[in-house]
Amino acid sequence: MNGFKMTTRIRLLLGVGTLLFLVVIPFHGSVSATLPLVLWHGMGDSCCNPLSMGAIKKMIEEAIPGINVQSLMIGKTVVQDTENGFFMDVNEQVDMVCSQLSQDSKLASGYNAMGFSQGGQFLRAVAQRCPSPPMKTLISVGGQHQGVYGLPRCPGESSLICDWIRKKLNSGAYTDLVQKHLVQAQYWHDPLNDDLYKKYSLFLADINQERVVNETYKKNLQMLDRFVMVKFLQDTVVDPVDTEWFGFLKMGQAKETETLQESVLYKEDRLGLAAMEAAGKLHFLASEGDHLQFTEKWFNENILPYLR
Ligand SMILES: *[C@@H]1O[C@H](CO)[C@@H](O)[C@H](O)[C@H]1NC(C)=O
């Protein structure tokens, strides 16, 4: 994996144009009550790229003075962090993050979390598996909570690696080797092979309670004050886009979709999402634009209020 090529992709990930013109809204109010914020970047991105996560972090810090923003690095270097977003066992990544967060005294009395793209479902796994320190608000920006059945484009259009990933996914997403070493396979959800998915998906089928209902997951997720899901209305990276609001394809075919509320997961309330919706904890937001291509105006108006 070539570090330089990665960098090119990262630059494209969030749309350079968007982030260069971020408007900072001055904040007048109590600073001490602001919870720390943990960010988890998306595929092809890294913790610290000045044009994506770095810019988001800076923007939030300027808008909310005194806020502690941490952008997670998975691995010891930025290059490792980027590569791990493609190739590292997601369950291990979640373990690493859990241990990192639990050792951070600044987070002890709670924190908010914002995940971009696959970082959204990874942070949900953190909420479900690691209740301490407590996550308060989870914001999933273009996350794939029911997985994907298709990868029409990679963020940033690196066709070489995407073609390779697609080939692997089509030839054997549910084999043990691919599950453990290809991140996208760990949230690959094939509606035509539901049995295989349920049985062999090591990450997504587990956190979505496909095999058993783990009461701990259910209890922990419901400890969130809010679970905010952002969907991109013209998303060409994520297929189906309904997954960003926890919907998916109906099983046994690959055309018709169903909403979260129409799903068995919700109707049987296997994960506590129905209870959370009844308690007003689920917030569904939509943004115009392609994957992660929000405007600064939209971010300021729709996301910042959750962080204050
Ligand atoms: C349920 O989740 C908890 C927290 O991750 C884990 O320790 C436990 O082993 C899980 N139980 C089952 C039955 O998977």
mmCIF file of C-alpha atoms and ligand atoms in Angstrom:
data_model
loop_
_atom_site.group_PDB
_atom_site.id
_atom_site.type_symbol
_atom_site.label_atom_id
_atom_site.label_comp_id
_atom_site.label_asym_id
_atom_site.label_seq_id
_atom_site.Cartn_x
_atom_site.Cartn_y
_atom_site.Cartn_z
ATOM 1 C CA MET A 1 0.000 0.000 0.000
ATOM 2 C CA ASN A 2 1.505 3.225 -1.141
ATOM 3 C CA GLY A 3 1.321 6.074 1.318
ATOM 4 C CA PHE A 4 1.543 8.756 -1.291
ATOM 5 C CA LYS A 5 -1.439 7.483 -3.250
ATOM 6 C CA MET A 6 -3.409 7.368 -0.026
ATOM 7 C CA THR A 7 -2.717 11.006 0.539
ATOM 8 C CA THR A 8 -4.176 11.865 -2.821
ATOM 9 C CA ARG A 9 -7.372 10.089 -1.925
ATOM 10 C CA ILE A 10 -7.603 11.770 1.455
ATOM 11 C CA ARG A 11 -7.404 15.170 -0.157
ATOM 12 C CA LEU A 12 -10.385 14.404 -2.290
ATOM 13 C CA LEU A 13 -12.413 12.817 0.429
ATOM 14 C CA LEU A 14 -14.279 15.733 1.859
ATOM 15 C CA GLY A 15 -14.096 18.068 -1.061
ATOM 16 C CA VAL A 16 -11.339 20.580 -0.683
ATOM 17 C CA GLY A 17 -13.549 23.411 -1.843
ATOM 18 C CA THR A 18 -16.075 22.826 0.897
ATOM 19 C CA LEU A 19 -13.618 23.068 3.695
ATOM 20 C CA LEU A 20 -11.621 26.055 2.595
ATOM 21 C CA PHE A 21 -14.536 28.381 3.114
ATOM 22 C CA LEU A 22 -15.754 27.297 6.479
ATOM 23 C CA VAL A 23 -17.460 30.072 8.343
ATOM 24 C CA VAL A 24 -16.794 30.324 12.024
ATOM 25 C CA ILE A 25 -19.683 31.277 14.228
ATOM 26 C CA PRO A 26 -18.536 32.927 17.450
ATOM 27 C CA PHE A 27 -19.756 31.226 20.551
ATOM 28 C CA HIS A 28 -20.820 33.082 23.683
ATOM 29 C CA GLY A 29 -21.775 30.882 26.549
ATOM 30 C CA SER A 30 -20.664 28.495 29.184
ATOM 31 C CA VAL A 31 -17.629 26.556 28.073
ATOM 32 C CA SER A 32 -17.190 24.289 31.042
ATOM 33 C CA ALA A 33 -20.301 22.222 30.288
ATOM 34 C CA THR A 34 -19.138 21.314 26.789
ATOM 35 C CA LEU A 35 -18.356 17.616 26.483
ATOM 36 C CA PRO A 36 -15.226 16.428 24.722
ATOM 37 C CA LEU A 37 -15.733 15.172 21.178
ATOM 38 C CA VAL A 38 -14.193 12.074 19.630
ATOM 39 C CA LEU A 39 -14.010 11.805 15.821
ATOM 40 C CA TRP A 40 -13.540 8.607 13.795
ATOM 41 C CA HIS A 41 -12.598 9.190 10.181
ATOM 42 C CA GLY A 42 -13.828 7.311 7.117
ATOM 43 C CA MET A 43 -12.267 4.889 4.675
ATOM 44 C CA GLY A 44 -9.301 6.300 2.782
ATOM 45 C CA ASP A 45 -8.986 9.104 5.285
ATOM 46 C CA SER A 46 -6.886 9.499 8.420
ATOM 47 C CA CYS A 47 -7.059 11.151 11.802
ATOM 48 C CA CYS A 48 -5.031 14.149 10.901
ATOM 49 C CA ASN A 49 -5.300 15.234 7.333
ATOM 50 C CA PRO A 50 -5.435 19.022 7.402
ATOM 51 C CA LEU A 51 -8.015 19.048 4.621
ATOM 52 C CA SER A 52 -10.509 16.627 6.125
ATOM 53 C CA MET A 53 -10.525 15.593 9.795
ATOM 54 C CA GLY A 54 -7.988 18.280 10.653
ATOM 55 C CA ALA A 55 -10.227 20.937 9.135
ATOM 56 C CA ILE A 56 -13.327 19.615 10.877
ATOM 57 C CA LYS A 57 -11.508 19.572 14.202
ATOM 58 C CA LYS A 58 -10.256 23.111 13.729
ATOM 59 C CA MET A 59 -13.647 24.375 12.691
ATOM 60 C CA ILE A 60 -15.341 22.884 15.734
ATOM 61 C CA GLU A 61 -12.652 24.205 18.065
ATOM 62 C CA GLU A 62 -13.102 27.690 16.674
ATOM 63 C CA ALA A 63 -16.873 27.557 16.885
ATOM 64 C CA ILE A 64 -16.970 26.101 20.392
ATOM 65 C CA PRO A 65 -14.082 27.592 22.381
ATOM 66 C CA GLY A 66 -12.643 25.281 24.987
ATOM 67 C CA ILE A 67 -14.012 22.078 23.461
ATOM 68 C CA ASN A 68 -11.640 19.130 23.495
ATOM 69 C CA VAL A 69 -11.717 17.432 20.083
ATOM 70 C CA GLN A 70 -9.835 14.220 19.476
ATOM 71 C CA SER A 71 -9.517 12.629 16.100
ATOM 72 C CA LEU A 72 -8.833 8.915 16.512
ATOM 73 C CA MET A 73 -5.677 7.468 15.040
ATOM 74 C CA ILE A 74 -5.895 3.716 14.488
ATOM 75 C CA GLY A 75 -2.271 2.637 14.606
ATOM 76 C CA LYS A 76 0.966 4.396 15.338
ATOM 77 C CA THR A 77 1.294 6.604 12.284
ATOM 78 C CA VAL A 78 -0.949 8.413 9.845
ATOM 79 C CA VAL A 79 -0.044 5.944 7.096
ATOM 80 C CA GLN A 80 -0.906 2.985 9.330
ATOM 81 C CA ASP A 81 -4.106 4.741 10.342
ATOM 82 C CA THR A 82 -5.137 5.118 6.699
ATOM 83 C CA GLU A 83 -4.219 1.546 5.807
ATOM 84 C CA ASN A 84 -6.029 0.158 8.828
ATOM 85 C CA GLY A 85 -9.185 1.796 7.481
ATOM 86 C CA PHE A 86 -8.976 -0.689 4.605
ATOM 87 C CA PHE A 87 -7.364 -3.764 6.086
ATOM 88 C CA MET A 88 -7.556 -4.120 9.854
ATOM 89 C CA ASP A 89 -10.038 -6.386 11.618
ATOM 90 C CA VAL A 90 -12.803 -4.005 12.735
ATOM 91 C CA ASN A 91 -13.426 -5.846 15.993
ATOM 92 C CA GLU A 92 -9.785 -5.255 16.875
ATOM 93 C CA GLN A 93 -10.052 -1.601 15.872
ATOM 94 C CA VAL A 94 -13.039 -1.179 18.173
ATOM 95 C CA ASP A 95 -11.118 -2.875 21.006
ATOM 96 C CA MET A 96 -8.196 -0.536 20.460
ATOM 97 C CA VAL A 97 -10.426 2.510 20.552
ATOM 98 C CA CYS A 98 -12.248 1.297 23.657
ATOM 99 C CA SER A 99 -9.009 0.904 25.518
ATOM 100 C CA GLN A 100 -7.745 4.267 24.289
ATOM 101 C CA LEU A 101 -10.921 6.014 25.460
ATOM 102 C CA SER A 102 -11.019 4.279 28.823
ATOM 103 C CA GLN A 103 -7.501 5.456 29.608
ATOM 104 C CA ASP A 104 -8.262 9.075 28.830
ATOM 105 C CA SER A 105 -9.121 10.912 32.034
ATOM 106 C CA LYS A 106 -10.547 13.874 30.086
ATOM 107 C CA LEU A 107 -13.388 11.652 28.880
ATOM 108 C CA ALA A 108 -14.215 10.157 32.257
ATOM 109 C CA SER A 109 -17.452 12.051 32.791
ATOM 110 C CA GLY A 110 -18.675 11.471 29.265
ATOM 111 C CA TYR A 111 -18.061 12.467 25.670
ATOM 112 C CA ASN A 112 -19.804 12.945 22.351
ATOM 113 C CA ALA A 113 -18.744 11.023 19.275
ATOM 114 C CA MET A 114 -18.937 11.758 15.569
ATOM 115 C CA GLY A 115 -18.116 9.143 12.970
ATOM 116 C CA PHE A 116 -17.663 9.812 9.283
ATOM 117 C CA SER A 117 -18.803 7.119 6.862
ATOM 118 C CA GLN A 118 -17.646 3.722 8.199
ATOM 119 C CA GLY A 119 -16.486 5.548 11.344
ATOM 120 C CA GLY A 120 -20.217 5.928 12.091
ATOM 121 C CA GLN A 121 -20.928 2.229 12.498
ATOM 122 C CA PHE A 122 -17.573 1.685 14.226
ATOM 123 C CA LEU A 123 -18.415 4.250 16.884
ATOM 124 C CA ARG A 124 -21.824 2.632 17.343
ATOM 125 C CA ALA A 125 -19.955 -0.577 18.134
ATOM 126 C CA VAL A 126 -17.948 1.380 20.718
ATOM 127 C CA ALA A 127 -21.207 2.613 22.284
ATOM 128 C CA GLN A 128 -22.619 -0.918 22.383
ATOM 129 C CA ARG A 129 -19.512 -2.661 23.679
ATOM 130 C CA CYS A 130 -17.801 -0.090 25.870
ATOM 131 C CA PRO A 131 -20.098 1.860 28.177
ATOM 132 C CA SER A 132 -17.251 3.423 30.103
ATOM 133 C CA PRO A 133 -16.514 6.244 29.652
ATOM 134 C CA PRO A 134 -20.123 7.013 28.669
ATOM 135 C CA MET A 135 -20.853 8.225 25.154
ATOM 136 C CA LYS A 136 -23.632 10.821 25.263
ATOM 137 C CA THR A 137 -24.469 11.804 21.690
ATOM 138 C CA LEU A 138 -23.461 9.714 18.705
ATOM 139 C CA ILE A 139 -23.484 11.458 15.341
ATOM 140 C CA SER A 140 -23.123 9.201 12.330
ATOM 141 C CA VAL A 141 -22.288 11.198 9.209
ATOM 142 C CA GLY A 142 -23.018 8.986 6.205
ATOM 143 C CA GLY A 143 -22.480 5.784 8.248
ATOM 144 C CA GLN A 144 -23.612 2.388 6.957
ATOM 145 C CA HIS A 145 -25.570 0.876 9.825
ATOM 146 C CA GLN A 146 -27.005 -1.984 7.818
ATOM 147 C CA GLY A 147 -23.844 -2.375 5.800
ATOM 148 C CA VAL A 148 -23.513 -2.053 2.050
ATOM 149 C CA TYR A 149 -24.286 -4.233 -0.923
ATOM 150 C CA GLY A 150 -22.202 -2.437 -3.448
ATOM 151 C CA LEU A 151 -19.355 -0.015 -3.539
ATOM 152 C CA PRO A 152 -20.136 2.059 -6.608
ATOM 153 C CA ARG A 153 -17.263 4.448 -5.988
ATOM 154 C CA CYS A 154 -14.543 4.775 -3.444
ATOM 155 C CA PRO A 155 -14.443 8.101 -1.678
ATOM 156 C CA GLY A 156 -11.974 10.117 -3.670
ATOM 157 C CA GLU A 157 -12.228 7.823 -6.719
ATOM 158 C CA SER A 158 -9.231 5.577 -6.457
ATOM 159 C CA SER A 159 -10.448 3.068 -8.975
ATOM 160 C CA LEU A 160 -7.532 0.677 -8.579
ATOM 161 C CA ILE A 161 -8.072 -0.150 -4.959
ATOM 162 C CA CYS A 162 -11.857 -0.045 -5.340
ATOM 163 C CA ASP A 163 -11.806 -2.503 -8.210
ATOM 164 C CA TRP A 164 -9.655 -4.813 -6.155
ATOM 165 C CA ILE A 165 -11.917 -4.529 -3.115
ATOM 166 C CA ARG A 166 -15.027 -5.128 -5.231
ATOM 167 C CA LYS A 167 -13.505 -8.283 -6.678
ATOM 168 C CA LYS A 168 -12.720 -9.612 -3.219
ATOM 169 C CA LEU A 169 -16.191 -8.804 -1.959
ATOM 170 C CA ASN A 170 -17.912 -10.483 -4.861
ATOM 171 C CA SER A 171 -15.778 -13.592 -4.718
ATOM 172 C CA GLY A 172 -15.977 -14.270 -1.027
ATOM 173 C CA ALA A 173 -16.901 -11.555 1.427
ATOM 174 C CA TYR A 174 -17.844 -14.074 4.070
ATOM 175 C CA THR A 175 -14.724 -16.213 4.056
ATOM 176 C CA ASP A 176 -12.772 -15.945 7.260
ATOM 177 C CA LEU A 177 -9.657 -14.513 5.662
ATOM 178 C CA VAL A 178 -11.513 -11.753 3.826
ATOM 179 C CA GLN A 179 -13.666 -10.988 6.880
ATOM 180 C CA LYS A 180 -10.646 -10.464 9.045
ATOM 181 C CA HIS A 181 -8.554 -8.474 6.630
ATOM 182 C CA LEU A 182 -10.817 -6.424 4.453
ATOM 183 C CA VAL A 183 -12.694 -3.782 6.381
ATOM 184 C CA GLN A 184 -15.440 -3.368 3.779
ATOM 185 C CA ALA A 185 -16.210 -7.101 3.969
ATOM 186 C CA GLN A 186 -16.968 -6.624 7.629
ATOM 187 C CA TYR A 187 -19.976 -4.546 6.758
ATOM 188 C CA TRP A 188 -20.820 -6.295 3.482
ATOM 189 C CA HIS A 189 -24.490 -7.250 3.637
ATOM 190 C CA ASP A 190 -25.672 -9.533 0.847
ATOM 191 C CA PRO A 191 -29.495 -9.681 0.841
ATOM 192 C CA LEU A 192 -29.384 -12.677 -1.514
ATOM 193 C CA ASN A 193 -27.252 -14.638 0.938
ATOM 194 C CA ASP A 194 -28.824 -13.705 4.216
ATOM 195 C CA ASP A 195 -27.833 -16.984 5.884
ATOM 196 C CA LEU A 196 -24.173 -16.510 4.997
ATOM 197 C CA TYR A 197 -24.290 -12.940 6.243
ATOM 198 C CA LYS A 198 -25.856 -13.899 9.538
ATOM 199 C CA LYS A 199 -23.499 -16.756 10.093
ATOM 200 C CA TYR A 200 -20.170 -15.384 8.936
ATOM 201 C CA SER A 201 -20.232 -11.596 9.206
ATOM 202 C CA LEU A 202 -17.861 -11.083 12.097
ATOM 203 C CA PHE A 203 -18.584 -7.449 12.742
ATOM 204 C CA LEU A 204 -21.882 -6.128 11.399
ATOM 205 C CA ALA A 205 -24.051 -9.182 12.061
ATOM 206 C CA ASP A 206 -22.725 -9.158 15.598
ATOM 207 C CA ILE A 207 -23.436 -5.521 16.435
ATOM 208 C CA ASN A 208 -26.804 -5.715 14.654
ATOM 209 C CA GLN A 209 -27.918 -8.670 16.779
ATOM 210 C CA GLU A 210 -28.399 -10.988 13.796
ATOM 211 C CA ARG A 211 -27.316 -14.146 15.590
ATOM 212 C CA VAL A 212 -28.387 -13.544 19.171
ATOM 213 C CA VAL A 213 -29.806 -10.610 21.061
ATOM 214 C CA ASN A 214 -27.004 -9.465 23.300
ATOM 215 C CA GLU A 215 -28.842 -7.633 26.069
ATOM 216 C CA THR A 216 -25.673 -5.733 26.937
ATOM 217 C CA TYR A 217 -25.590 -4.149 23.470
ATOM 218 C CA LYS A 218 -29.209 -3.182 23.792
ATOM 219 C CA LYS A 219 -28.772 -1.682 27.215
ATOM 220 C CA ASN A 220 -25.585 0.191 26.321
ATOM 221 C CA LEU A 221 -26.937 1.711 23.122
ATOM 222 C CA GLN A 222 -29.974 2.998 24.969
ATOM 223 C CA MET A 223 -27.701 4.834 27.365
ATOM 224 C CA LEU A 224 -27.049 7.338 24.579
ATOM 225 C CA ASP A 225 -28.911 10.619 24.971
ATOM 226 C CA ARG A 226 -29.101 10.934 21.202
ATOM 227 C CA PHE A 227 -28.238 8.927 18.139
ATOM 228 C CA VAL A 228 -28.095 11.234 15.136
ATOM 229 C CA MET A 229 -27.898 9.746 11.634
ATOM 230 C CA VAL A 230 -27.033 11.888 8.634
ATOM 231 C CA LYS A 231 -27.961 10.703 5.146
ATOM 232 C CA PHE A 232 -26.599 12.242 1.936
ATOM 233 C CA LEU A 233 -29.376 12.641 -0.579
ATOM 234 C CA GLN A 234 -27.161 12.362 -3.675
ATOM 235 C CA ASP A 235 -24.749 9.771 -2.296
ATOM 236 C CA THR A 236 -22.934 7.840 -5.043
ATOM 237 C CA VAL A 237 -20.492 6.010 -2.761
ATOM 238 C CA VAL A 238 -22.833 4.092 -0.471
ATOM 239 C CA ASP A 239 -25.258 1.496 -1.825
ATOM 240 C CA PRO A 240 -28.043 1.420 -0.728
ATOM 241 C CA VAL A 241 -28.089 4.901 0.736
ATOM 242 C CA ASP A 242 -30.971 3.893 3.060
ATOM 243 C CA THR A 243 -28.317 2.252 5.269
ATOM 244 C CA GLU A 244 -27.282 5.729 6.429
ATOM 245 C CA TRP A 245 -30.650 5.889 8.250
ATOM 246 C CA PHE A 246 -30.401 2.237 9.298
ATOM 247 C CA GLY A 247 -32.634 0.999 6.470
ATOM 248 C CA PHE A 248 -31.613 -1.605 3.908
ATOM 249 C CA LEU A 249 -32.691 -3.834 1.044
ATOM 250 C CA LYS A 250 -35.498 -6.256 1.773
ATOM 251 C CA MET A 251 -34.063 -9.717 2.124
ATOM 252 C CA GLY A 252 -34.068 -12.151 -0.804
ATOM 253 C CA GLN A 253 -33.759 -9.518 -3.523
ATOM 254 C CA ALA A 254 -31.614 -6.531 -4.322
ATOM 255 C CA LYS A 255 -34.014 -3.857 -5.527
ATOM 256 C CA GLU A 256 -36.607 -2.863 -2.978
ATOM 257 C CA THR A 257 -35.544 -1.199 0.213
ATOM 258 C CA GLU A 258 -37.119 -0.939 3.631
ATOM 259 C CA THR A 259 -36.779 1.686 6.326
ATOM 260 C CA LEU A 260 -35.434 1.002 9.796
ATOM 261 C CA GLN A 261 -39.015 1.184 11.088
ATOM 262 C CA GLU A 262 -40.089 -1.552 8.633
ATOM 263 C CA SER A 263 -37.269 -3.894 9.614
ATOM 264 C CA VAL A 264 -37.382 -6.929 11.863
ATOM 265 C CA LEU A 265 -34.563 -5.400 13.897
ATOM 266 C CA TYR A 266 -36.882 -2.543 14.801
ATOM 267 C CA LYS A 267 -40.176 -4.398 15.000
ATOM 268 C CA GLU A 268 -38.736 -6.953 17.422
ATOM 269 C CA ASP A 269 -36.664 -4.184 18.930
ATOM 270 C CA ARG A 270 -33.613 -6.390 19.028
ATOM 271 C CA LEU A 271 -31.272 -3.439 19.535
ATOM 272 C CA GLY A 272 -33.416 -1.010 21.493
ATOM 273 C CA LEU A 273 -33.846 1.346 18.542
ATOM 274 C CA ALA A 274 -37.652 1.350 18.774
ATOM 275 C CA ALA A 275 -37.407 2.249 22.441
ATOM 276 C CA MET A 276 -34.904 4.974 21.594
ATOM 277 C CA GLU A 277 -37.181 6.407 18.932
ATOM 278 C CA ALA A 278 -40.105 6.393 21.367
ATOM 279 C CA ALA A 279 -37.889 8.308 23.792
ATOM 280 C CA GLY A 280 -37.064 10.887 21.104
ATOM 281 C CA LYS A 281 -33.427 9.819 20.940
ATOM 282 C CA LEU A 282 -33.197 9.014 17.230
ATOM 283 C CA HIS A 283 -32.599 11.994 14.994
ATOM 284 C CA PHE A 284 -32.655 11.553 11.231
ATOM 285 C CA LEU A 285 -30.953 14.338 9.284
ATOM 286 C CA ALA A 286 -30.538 14.727 5.547
ATOM 287 C CA SER A 287 -27.998 16.737 3.655
ATOM 288 C CA GLU A 288 -28.025 17.634 -0.007
ATOM 289 C CA GLY A 289 -24.980 16.416 -1.851
ATOM 290 C CA ASP A 290 -22.776 13.417 -2.429
ATOM 291 C CA HIS A 291 -21.082 11.329 0.263
ATOM 292 C CA LEU A 292 -19.701 13.608 3.014
ATOM 293 C CA GLN A 293 -20.089 16.654 0.769
ATOM 294 C CA PHE A 294 -21.915 18.862 3.214
ATOM 295 C CA THR A 295 -21.575 22.635 3.231
ATOM 296 C CA GLU A 296 -20.240 24.596 6.155
ATOM 297 C CA LYS A 297 -23.613 26.287 6.497
ATOM 298 C CA TRP A 298 -25.356 22.945 6.809
ATOM 299 C CA PHE A 299 -22.816 21.682 9.339
ATOM 300 C CA ASN A 300 -23.054 24.806 11.465
ATOM 301 C CA GLU A 301 -26.827 24.807 11.481
ATOM 302 C CA ASN A 302 -27.445 21.098 11.895
ATOM 303 C CA ILE A 303 -24.479 19.532 13.663
ATOM 304 C CA LEU A 304 -22.900 22.168 15.909
ATOM 305 C CA PRO A 305 -26.008 22.493 18.111
ATOM 306 C CA TYR A 306 -25.518 18.878 19.215
ATOM 307 C CA LEU A 307 -21.992 19.632 20.377
ATOM 308 C CA ARG A 308 -22.580 22.722 22.476
HETATM 309 C C1 LIG B 1 -22.399 -9.280 24.619
HETATM 310 O O1 LIG B 1 -21.605 -8.128 24.564
HETATM 311 C C2 LIG B 1 -20.656 -7.991 25.610
HETATM 312 C C3 LIG B 1 -19.991 -6.653 25.440
HETATM 313 O O2 LIG B 1 -19.230 -6.591 24.275
HETATM 314 C C4 LIG B 1 -19.698 -9.161 25.559
HETATM 315 O O3 LIG B 1 -18.791 -9.074 26.626
HETATM 316 C C5 LIG B 1 -20.463 -10.477 25.626
HETATM 317 O O4 LIG B 1 -19.578 -11.551 25.445
HETATM 318 C C6 LIG B 1 -21.540 -10.523 24.544
HETATM 319 N N1 LIG B 1 -22.375 -11.698 24.719
HETATM 320 C C7 LIG B 1 -22.708 -12.500 23.711
HETATM 321 C C8 LIG B 1 -23.640 -13.591 24.040
HETATM 322 O O5 LIG B 1 -22.269 -12.344 22.584
#
